[in-house]
Coordinates of C-alpha atoms in Angstrom, one line a residue:
M29 CA 57.5 -62.9 -6.7
A30 CA 54.1 -61.3 -7.4
A31 CA 52.6 -63.0 -4.4
F32 CA 55.5 -61.9 -2.2
V33 CA 55.2 -58.2 -3.4
R34 CA 51.4 -58.4 -2.9
G35 CA 51.9 -59.6 0.7
M36 CA 54.4 -57.0 1.5
F37 CA 52.2 -54.2 0.2
W38 CA 49.2 -55.6 2.1
H39 CA 51.3 -55.7 5.3
L40 CA 52.4 -52.1 4.8
L41 CA 48.9 -50.8 4.0
T42 CA 47.4 -52.5 7.1
A43 CA 50.1 -51.1 9.3
E44 CA 49.5 -47.6 7.9
R45 CA 45.8 -47.9 8.3
S46 CA 46.1 -48.9 11.9
N47 CA 48.2 -45.9 12.6
I48 CA 46.0 -43.5 10.7
L49 CA 42.7 -44.7 12.1
K50 CA 43.5 -44.2 15.8
K51 CA 40.4 -42.8 17.4
C52 CA 39.9 -41.0 20.7
N53 CA 36.3 -40.4 21.6
D54 CA 35.3 -41.2 18.0
C55 CA 37.6 -38.5 16.6
I56 CA 40.6 -39.1 14.3
V57 CA 44.0 -37.9 15.6
N58 CA 46.4 -36.3 13.1
S59 CA 44.7 -37.7 10.1
K60 CA 46.3 -35.2 7.7
R61 CA 49.7 -36.3 8.6
Y62 CA 49.1 -40.0 7.6
V63 CA 47.1 -39.0 4.5
R64 CA 50.2 -37.1 3.2
A65 CA 52.4 -40.1 4.0
L66 CA 50.3 -42.3 1.6
K67 CA 51.2 -40.0 -1.3
R68 CA 54.8 -41.3 -1.3
R69 CA 55.9 -43.6 -4.1
P70 CA 56.1 -47.3 -3.3
V71 CA 59.5 -49.1 -3.0
K72 CA 60.9 -50.4 -6.2
V73 CA 61.5 -54.2 -6.6
L74 CA 64.8 -55.2 -8.3
Y75 CA 64.8 -58.5 -10.0
P76 CA 68.0 -60.6 -10.1
D77 CA 68.2 -60.8 -13.9
S78 CA 67.6 -57.1 -14.3
E79 CA 64.4 -57.8 -16.1
T80 CA 61.2 -56.1 -15.5
T81 CA 57.8 -57.5 -16.3
S82 CA 55.4 -54.7 -17.2
T83 CA 52.4 -56.8 -16.4
T84 CA 53.5 -57.4 -12.8
K85 CA 54.4 -53.8 -12.3
Q86 CA 51.0 -52.6 -13.6
R87 CA 49.1 -55.0 -11.4
S88 CA 51.1 -53.9 -8.3
D89 CA 50.5 -50.3 -9.1
Q90 CA 46.8 -50.9 -9.5
I91 CA 46.6 -52.7 -6.2
V92 CA 48.4 -49.8 -4.4
N93 CA 46.1 -47.3 -6.0
K94 CA 43.0 -49.2 -5.0
Q95 CA 44.2 -49.5 -1.4
S96 CA 45.1 -45.9 -1.2
Q97 CA 41.7 -44.8 -2.6
R98 CA 40.0 -47.0 0.0
V99 CA 42.1 -45.5 2.8
A100 CA 41.4 -42.0 1.6
S101 CA 37.7 -42.6 1.4
K102 CA 37.6 -44.0 4.9
V103 CA 39.6 -41.0 6.1
R104 CA 37.1 -38.6 4.5
E105 CA 34.2 -40.5 6.1
Y106 CA 35.8 -40.3 9.6
T107 CA 36.6 -36.6 9.1
V108 CA 33.0 -35.8 8.1
N109 CA 31.6 -37.7 11.1
A110 CA 34.0 -35.9 13.4
N111 CA 32.9 -32.5 12.0
L112 CA 29.3 -33.4 12.5
K113 CA 30.0 -34.5 16.1
N114 CA 31.9 -31.2 16.6
E115 CA 28.9 -29.2 15.3
K116 CA 26.6 -31.1 17.6
T117 CA 28.9 -30.4 20.5
D118 CA 29.1 -26.7 19.6
K119 CA 25.3 -26.5 19.5
S120 CA 25.0 -28.3 22.8
V121 CA 27.7 -26.0 24.3
F122 CA 25.9 -22.9 22.9
S123 CA 22.6 -24.0 24.3
M124 CA 24.3 -24.5 27.7
L125 CA 25.8 -21.1 27.5
C126 CA 22.5 -19.6 26.6
R127 CA 20.8 -21.3 29.5
S128 CA 23.6 -20.1 31.9
R129 CA 23.3 -16.6 30.6
N130 CA 19.6 -16.7 31.1
G131 CA 20.2 -18.1 34.5
N132 CA 22.7 -15.4 35.4
A133 CA 20.3 -12.7 34.1
S134 CA 17.5 -14.1 36.2
S135 CA 19.8 -14.4 39.2
T136 CA 20.9 -10.8 38.6
S137 CA 17.4 -9.6 38.5
E138 CA 16.6 -11.6 41.6
H139 CA 19.6 -10.1 43.3
T140 CA 18.5 -6.6 42.4
T141 CA 15.0 -7.2 43.7
N142 CA 16.5 -8.5 46.9
L143 CA 18.7 -5.4 47.3
K144 CA 15.6 -3.2 46.8
D145 CA 13.7 -5.1 49.4
Q146 CA 16.7 -5.1 51.7
L147 CA 17.1 -1.3 51.3
G148 CA 13.5 -0.5 51.6
G149 CA 13.1 0.7 48.1
L150 CA 16.1 3.1 48.3
K151 CA 18.2 3.6 45.1
F152 CA 21.9 4.3 45.2
E153 CA 24.5 5.3 42.6
R154 CA 27.8 3.7 41.9
A155 CA 30.9 5.9 41.7
F156 CA 32.4 5.6 38.2
P157 CA 36.1 5.5 37.7
G158 CA 37.7 8.8 38.3
D159 CA 34.7 10.1 40.3
K160 CA 36.1 13.0 42.4
R161 CA 32.9 13.6 44.4
L162 CA 34.2 11.9 47.5
A163 CA 37.6 13.6 47.4
R164 CA 36.1 17.0 46.7
V165 CA 33.4 16.9 49.3
V166 CA 35.6 15.5 52.0
S167 CA 38.4 18.0 51.4
V168 CA 36.0 20.9 51.3
A169 CA 34.0 19.8 54.2
R170 CA 37.2 19.8 56.3
S171 CA 37.6 23.6 55.7
R172 CA 36.1 25.7 58.5
T173 CA 35.4 28.6 56.1
F174 CA 33.4 26.3 53.8
R175 CA 31.5 24.8 56.7
E176 CA 30.5 28.1 58.0
H177 CA 29.5 29.6 54.6
Q178 CA 27.9 26.6 53.1
G179 CA 26.5 25.1 56.3
K180 CA 27.8 21.6 56.0
I181 CA 29.5 19.1 58.3
L182 CA 31.2 15.8 57.8
L183 CA 30.3 12.8 59.9
E184 CA 32.2 9.5 59.7
G185 CA 31.2 6.2 61.3
R186 CA 27.9 4.5 62.1
R187 CA 27.5 5.9 65.6
L188 CA 27.8 9.6 64.8
I189 CA 25.6 9.2 61.8
C190 CA 22.9 7.4 63.7
D191 CA 23.0 10.0 66.5
A192 CA 22.7 12.8 64.0
L193 CA 19.7 11.1 62.3
A194 CA 18.0 10.4 65.7
A195 CA 18.4 14.1 66.6
G196 CA 16.7 15.2 63.4
A197 CA 19.8 16.4 61.4
N198 CA 19.3 16.7 57.6
P199 CA 21.6 14.3 55.6
Q200 CA 22.6 15.4 52.1
M201 CA 25.0 12.7 50.8
V202 CA 26.1 9.3 52.1
F203 CA 29.1 7.4 50.8
F204 CA 29.3 3.7 51.7
S205 CA 31.6 0.8 50.7
S206 CA 29.1 -2.1 51.0
V207 CA 25.3 -2.5 51.3
D208 CA 25.8 -4.1 54.7
R209 CA 27.3 -0.9 56.0
L210 CA 24.4 1.1 54.6
C211 CA 21.8 -1.3 56.2
E212 CA 23.3 -0.5 59.6
L213 CA 21.8 3.0 59.4
P214 CA 18.1 3.9 59.8
L215 CA 17.1 3.7 56.1
D216 CA 13.8 5.4 56.6
K217 CA 15.6 8.7 57.4
L218 CA 17.8 8.6 54.3
K219 CA 15.1 9.0 51.6
R220 CA 16.1 12.5 50.8
A221 CA 19.8 11.9 50.8
T222 CA 22.0 10.9 47.8
L223 CA 23.5 7.5 48.3
V224 CA 26.8 6.7 46.5
K225 CA 28.6 3.4 46.6
V226 CA 32.3 3.7 46.4
K227 CA 35.3 1.4 46.9
F228 CA 36.6 0.8 50.3
E229 CA 40.1 1.9 49.1
D230 CA 38.8 5.3 48.3
I231 CA 37.2 5.7 51.7
K232 CA 40.4 4.6 53.3
I233 CA 42.4 7.2 51.4
W234 CA 40.1 10.1 52.4
S235 CA 39.4 9.0 55.9
D236 CA 41.1 10.4 59.0
L237 CA 40.8 7.1 60.8
V238 CA 43.3 4.3 60.8
T239 CA 40.5 1.7 60.4
P240 CA 37.6 3.4 58.8
Q241 CA 34.1 1.9 59.1
G242 CA 33.3 2.3 55.4
V243 CA 30.5 5.0 55.7
I244 CA 30.8 8.8 55.5
A245 CA 28.0 11.3 55.4
I246 CA 27.6 15.0 54.7
F247 CA 24.9 16.8 56.8
S248 CA 23.5 20.2 56.9
R249 CA 25.0 22.2 59.8
P250 CA 22.5 21.5 62.6
D251 CA 20.6 24.2 64.4
P252 CA 20.6 23.5 68.2
S253 CA 17.2 25.0 68.6
R254 CA 15.6 22.6 66.1
L255 CA 17.3 19.3 67.1
T256 CA 15.5 16.7 69.2
F257 CA 17.6 15.6 72.1
P258 CA 17.2 12.3 74.1
Q259 CA 14.5 12.8 76.7
D260 CA 16.1 10.4 79.2
Q261 CA 19.3 12.5 79.2
R262 CA 17.5 15.9 79.3
G263 CA 15.4 14.7 82.2
Q264 CA 18.5 14.3 84.3
S265 CA 20.0 17.7 83.5
V266 CA 20.8 20.3 86.1
P267 CA 20.8 24.1 85.9
L268 CA 24.5 24.3 84.9
S269 CA 25.7 26.1 81.8
L270 CA 29.3 25.6 80.5
I271 CA 31.1 28.4 78.7
C272 CA 34.3 27.6 76.8
D273 CA 36.6 30.5 76.3
N274 CA 39.6 30.3 74.0
V275 CA 39.7 26.5 73.9
R276 CA 41.6 25.9 70.7
D277 CA 42.6 22.2 70.9
P278 CA 40.1 19.9 69.1
G279 CA 40.8 17.0 71.5
N280 CA 40.3 19.1 74.6
L281 CA 37.1 20.7 73.3
G282 CA 35.6 17.3 72.3
T283 CA 36.4 15.8 75.7
I284 CA 34.9 18.8 77.4
L285 CA 31.7 18.4 75.5
R286 CA 31.5 14.8 76.3
C287 CA 32.0 15.6 80.0
A288 CA 29.2 18.2 79.8
V289 CA 26.8 15.6 78.5
A290 CA 27.8 13.2 81.2
A291 CA 27.4 15.8 83.9
G292 CA 24.0 16.8 82.7
C293 CA 24.7 20.4 81.7
H294 CA 21.8 22.5 80.4
N295 CA 23.7 23.9 77.4
V296 CA 27.2 24.7 76.2
L297 CA 28.3 28.1 74.9
L298 CA 31.4 28.6 72.8
T299 CA 33.1 31.9 72.2
K300 CA 34.6 33.0 69.0
G301 CA 38.1 32.2 70.2
C302 CA 37.3 28.5 70.4
V303 CA 38.0 25.9 67.7
D304 CA 35.1 25.0 65.4
A305 CA 32.8 22.6 67.2
C306 CA 32.0 20.8 63.9
E307 CA 35.6 20.0 63.1
P308 CA 36.0 16.2 62.5
K309 CA 38.4 15.7 65.4
V310 CA 36.1 17.5 67.8
L311 CA 33.1 15.4 66.6
R312 CA 35.0 12.2 67.1
A313 CA 36.3 13.2 70.5
A314 CA 32.8 14.3 71.7
M315 CA 31.3 10.9 70.8
G316 CA 27.9 12.3 69.8
A317 CA 27.7 15.1 72.4
H318 CA 26.6 17.5 69.6
F319 CA 23.3 15.7 69.3
C320 CA 22.6 15.3 73.1
L321 CA 22.5 18.9 74.3
P322 CA 22.3 22.4 72.8
I323 CA 25.7 23.7 71.7
F324 CA 25.9 27.3 70.5
P325 CA 29.2 28.1 68.7
S326 CA 31.0 31.4 67.8
L327 CA 29.2 33.7 70.3
D328 CA 30.2 37.2 71.3
W329 CA 30.1 38.0 75.0
D330 CA 26.9 39.9 74.7
N331 CA 25.3 36.9 73.1
V332 CA 26.8 34.7 75.8
Q333 CA 25.0 36.7 78.5
N334 CA 21.8 36.6 76.5
Q335 CA 21.9 32.8 76.3
L336 CA 22.2 32.5 80.1
P337 CA 19.3 32.7 82.6
K338 CA 18.6 36.0 84.3
N339 CA 19.5 35.0 87.8
V340 CA 22.7 33.2 87.0
T341 CA 26.0 33.2 88.8
V342 CA 29.1 32.7 86.6
H343 CA 32.3 31.2 88.0
V344 CA 35.6 31.1 86.3
A345 CA 38.0 28.1 86.5
D346 CA 41.6 28.8 87.5
N347 CA 43.9 26.8 85.3
C348 CA 47.1 27.5 87.3
S349 CA 48.2 24.9 89.8
G350 CA 49.1 25.6 93.4
S351 CA 48.6 24.4 96.9
E352 CA 46.0 25.5 99.5
R353 CA 48.6 27.8 101.0
E354 CA 48.7 29.8 97.8
V355 CA 44.9 29.9 97.8
A356 CA 45.0 31.5 101.2
E357 CA 47.5 34.1 100.1
D358 CA 45.4 34.9 97.1
M359 CA 42.3 35.3 99.3
E360 CA 44.3 37.7 101.5
A361 CA 45.4 39.7 98.5
N362 CA 41.8 40.0 97.3
Q363 CA 40.6 41.2 100.7
S364 CA 43.2 44.0 100.6
N365 CA 42.5 47.0 98.4
K366 CA 45.8 46.7 96.5
P367 CA 45.2 47.2 92.7
S368 CA 46.4 44.6 90.3
K369 CA 47.0 44.2 86.6
A370 CA 46.6 41.4 84.1
G371 CA 50.1 40.2 84.5
D372 CA 49.4 39.4 88.2
Y373 CA 47.0 36.7 87.2
G374 CA 48.4 33.7 85.3
W375 CA 44.8 32.6 84.6
V376 CA 43.9 35.9 82.8
S377 CA 45.2 36.6 79.3
S378 CA 47.3 39.7 79.1
R379 CA 48.2 39.4 75.4
P380 CA 47.0 42.2 73.2
N381 CA 44.3 41.4 70.7
R382 CA 44.1 43.6 67.6
K383 CA 40.4 43.0 67.2
D384 CA 39.7 44.2 70.8
M385 CA 41.6 47.3 72.0
R386 CA 40.6 46.7 75.6
Y387 CA 43.4 44.2 75.9
E388 CA 46.0 46.8 75.1
E389 CA 44.5 49.3 77.5
Y390 CA 44.7 46.8 80.3
E391 CA 48.2 45.9 79.5
S392 CA 49.5 49.4 79.0
D393 CA 47.9 51.0 82.1
S394 CA 49.5 49.2 85.1
E395 CA 47.6 51.3 87.6
L396 CA 44.2 50.2 86.2
S397 CA 42.7 47.5 88.5
L398 CA 41.2 44.3 87.2
P399 CA 37.8 43.0 88.1
R400 CA 37.9 41.5 91.6
V401 CA 36.9 37.9 91.9
E402 CA 37.2 36.0 95.1
T403 CA 39.0 32.7 95.2
K404 CA 37.4 29.5 96.5
L405 CA 38.3 25.9 96.6
Y406 CA 36.4 23.7 94.1
H407 CA 34.9 21.4 96.8
E408 CA 33.3 24.3 98.7
G409 CA 29.8 25.4 98.0
W410 CA 29.7 27.5 94.9
A411 CA 26.8 26.0 92.8
Q412 CA 23.6 27.6 94.1
G413 CA 20.7 27.8 91.7
N414 CA 21.4 28.8 88.1
T415 CA 25.1 28.4 87.6
G416 CA 27.5 29.1 84.8
L417 CA 31.1 27.8 84.6
V418 CA 33.8 29.3 82.3
I419 CA 36.7 27.1 81.2
G420 CA 39.7 28.8 79.6
G421 CA 42.2 27.4 77.2
E422 CA 45.6 26.2 78.2
T423 CA 47.6 28.6 76.0
H424 CA 45.8 31.9 76.3
G425 CA 43.7 31.4 79.5
L426 CA 40.6 33.3 80.3
S427 CA 39.7 36.5 78.6
L428 CA 39.0 39.7 80.5
E429 CA 35.3 39.6 79.4
A430 CA 34.9 36.4 81.3
V431 CA 36.3 37.9 84.5
Q432 CA 34.1 40.9 84.1
L433 CA 31.1 38.7 83.7
A434 CA 32.0 36.8 86.8
E435 CA 32.3 40.1 88.7
R436 CA 28.9 41.3 87.5
T437 CA 27.2 38.1 88.6
A438 CA 29.0 37.8 91.9
G439 CA 30.9 34.8 90.7
Q440 CA 34.1 33.3 92.1
R441 CA 37.4 31.9 91.0
L442 CA 37.4 28.2 91.4
F443 CA 40.8 26.7 92.4
I444 CA 41.8 23.0 92.2
P445 CA 44.9 22.5 94.5
V446 CA 47.6 20.0 93.5
V447 CA 50.8 18.9 95.0
P448 CA 53.8 21.2 94.6
G449 CA 55.9 20.9 91.5
V450 CA 53.0 19.8 89.2
D451 CA 52.1 21.9 86.2
S452 CA 48.5 23.1 85.6
L453 CA 45.9 20.5 84.9
N454 CA 44.6 19.9 81.4
S455 CA 41.6 22.1 80.6
A456 CA 39.4 19.0 79.9
M457 CA 40.5 17.4 83.2
A458 CA 39.8 20.6 85.1
A459 CA 36.4 20.9 83.4
S460 CA 35.4 17.4 84.3
I461 CA 36.3 17.8 88.0
L462 CA 34.4 21.1 88.3
L463 CA 31.4 20.0 86.3
F464 CA 30.8 16.8 88.4
E465 CA 31.4 18.8 91.6
G466 CA 28.8 21.3 90.5
R467 CA 26.4 18.6 89.6
R468 CA 26.8 17.1 93.1
Q469 CA 26.2 20.4 94.8
L470 CA 23.2 21.2 92.7
L471 CA 21.6 17.7 93.3
N472 CA 22.2 18.1 97.0
L473 CA 20.5 21.5 96.9
M474 CA 17.6 20.2 94.9
E475 CA 17.2 17.3 97.4
T476 CA 17.3 19.6 100.4
S477 CA 14.8 22.0 98.8
G478 CA 12.5 19.0 98.0
R479 CA 12.6 17.8 101.5
K480 CA 11.7 21.3 102.8
A481 CA 8.8 21.5 100.4
K482 CA 7.5 18.2 101.6
S483 CA 7.8 19.2 105.2
K484 CA 5.9 22.4 104.5
E485 CA 3.1 20.5 102.9
Q486 CA 2.9 18.1 105.8
F487 CA 3.2 20.8 108.5
P488 CA 1.9 24.1 107.1

């Protein structure tokens, strides 16, 4: 029986040892669980005659204790080895982390040096969370009162900013969403500006565009007399000055300025009744015209006349549609000495202006005659020498001062005939037709005068 009990205990111990000492990558799995299982009491052996031998029981207990001690010592050895291996692993992992951190730091420094080289040594700031500079500057720059008092304008997009920098405008602050967007600008002209990197989402919130380009700049309000305009365009200009009177739609004014640049006008004069030329919508519609020719805003009529050449002829554009038959009737009416008032002309404003009492005088006195300006079709010869052209707004039309200036300079009322039943042309469309017609007539005159000069040199 003793041999049988010894064999059974040996079998149990070997089975428990195999389960306890399972290793995965030289590490013990759930060793504490099996160690606790060894603390259980062994199974009692019942003898048939209900007799117990103390000697056999003592020997069996001694054997079990020895085996359990061996198993526990081996378990401790494996646990210590596993802990040592884990410490080595942690040290290796820590060393790898240190190397990676050092590598990241070196890569960060290399990236910074690359950015400095890429930006030509320029430094920029990063907008911190909750930075309201972009929102505050953009919202204030859109106010006409602030633009006029503080002398700032807002430009958005690469093309407008590049045109302004090429003309010599002074940048104050530039907001950009990525370094690539900033590198598209001439960096040598941004040394005195404050560069701020912001998120594209912030620019998208404060931008007027549906798809913003990711760059917004604040410039000092440019002085037309100090800007440098493209010489290739200024060399093709003609002696033609454009005067905008009461043009209050931003899109129309921007389109008119763009046509003035394309037609080669000498300069553009804006009266006080016009919309601000530095409004963002006007700047976008003009497509950089502000930096291609001199534009003088918010002028009185006395200043308008001072900006024109001495021997100039100023013509006014008729914004009322009609046929050539109506033009003939108007010419007959002008030839007669019948007096007329402001209400007789749809192209002259008859609304009273509280700032100028002359409007009320013209409106109240029906017997007072208006300045007499002859009517002429737009394709007939009217551009001879220094020429000025007045374009009125669609809502209020021409002011009386414009008609008086045309009368003093022997100007004419230019008429664009259209088919019956059609409303008046858009002011921007009428301006483009008249400007290119005036350029054609002036170029023909210059060519004819050049031929005459050559003929005089050859045959004195």
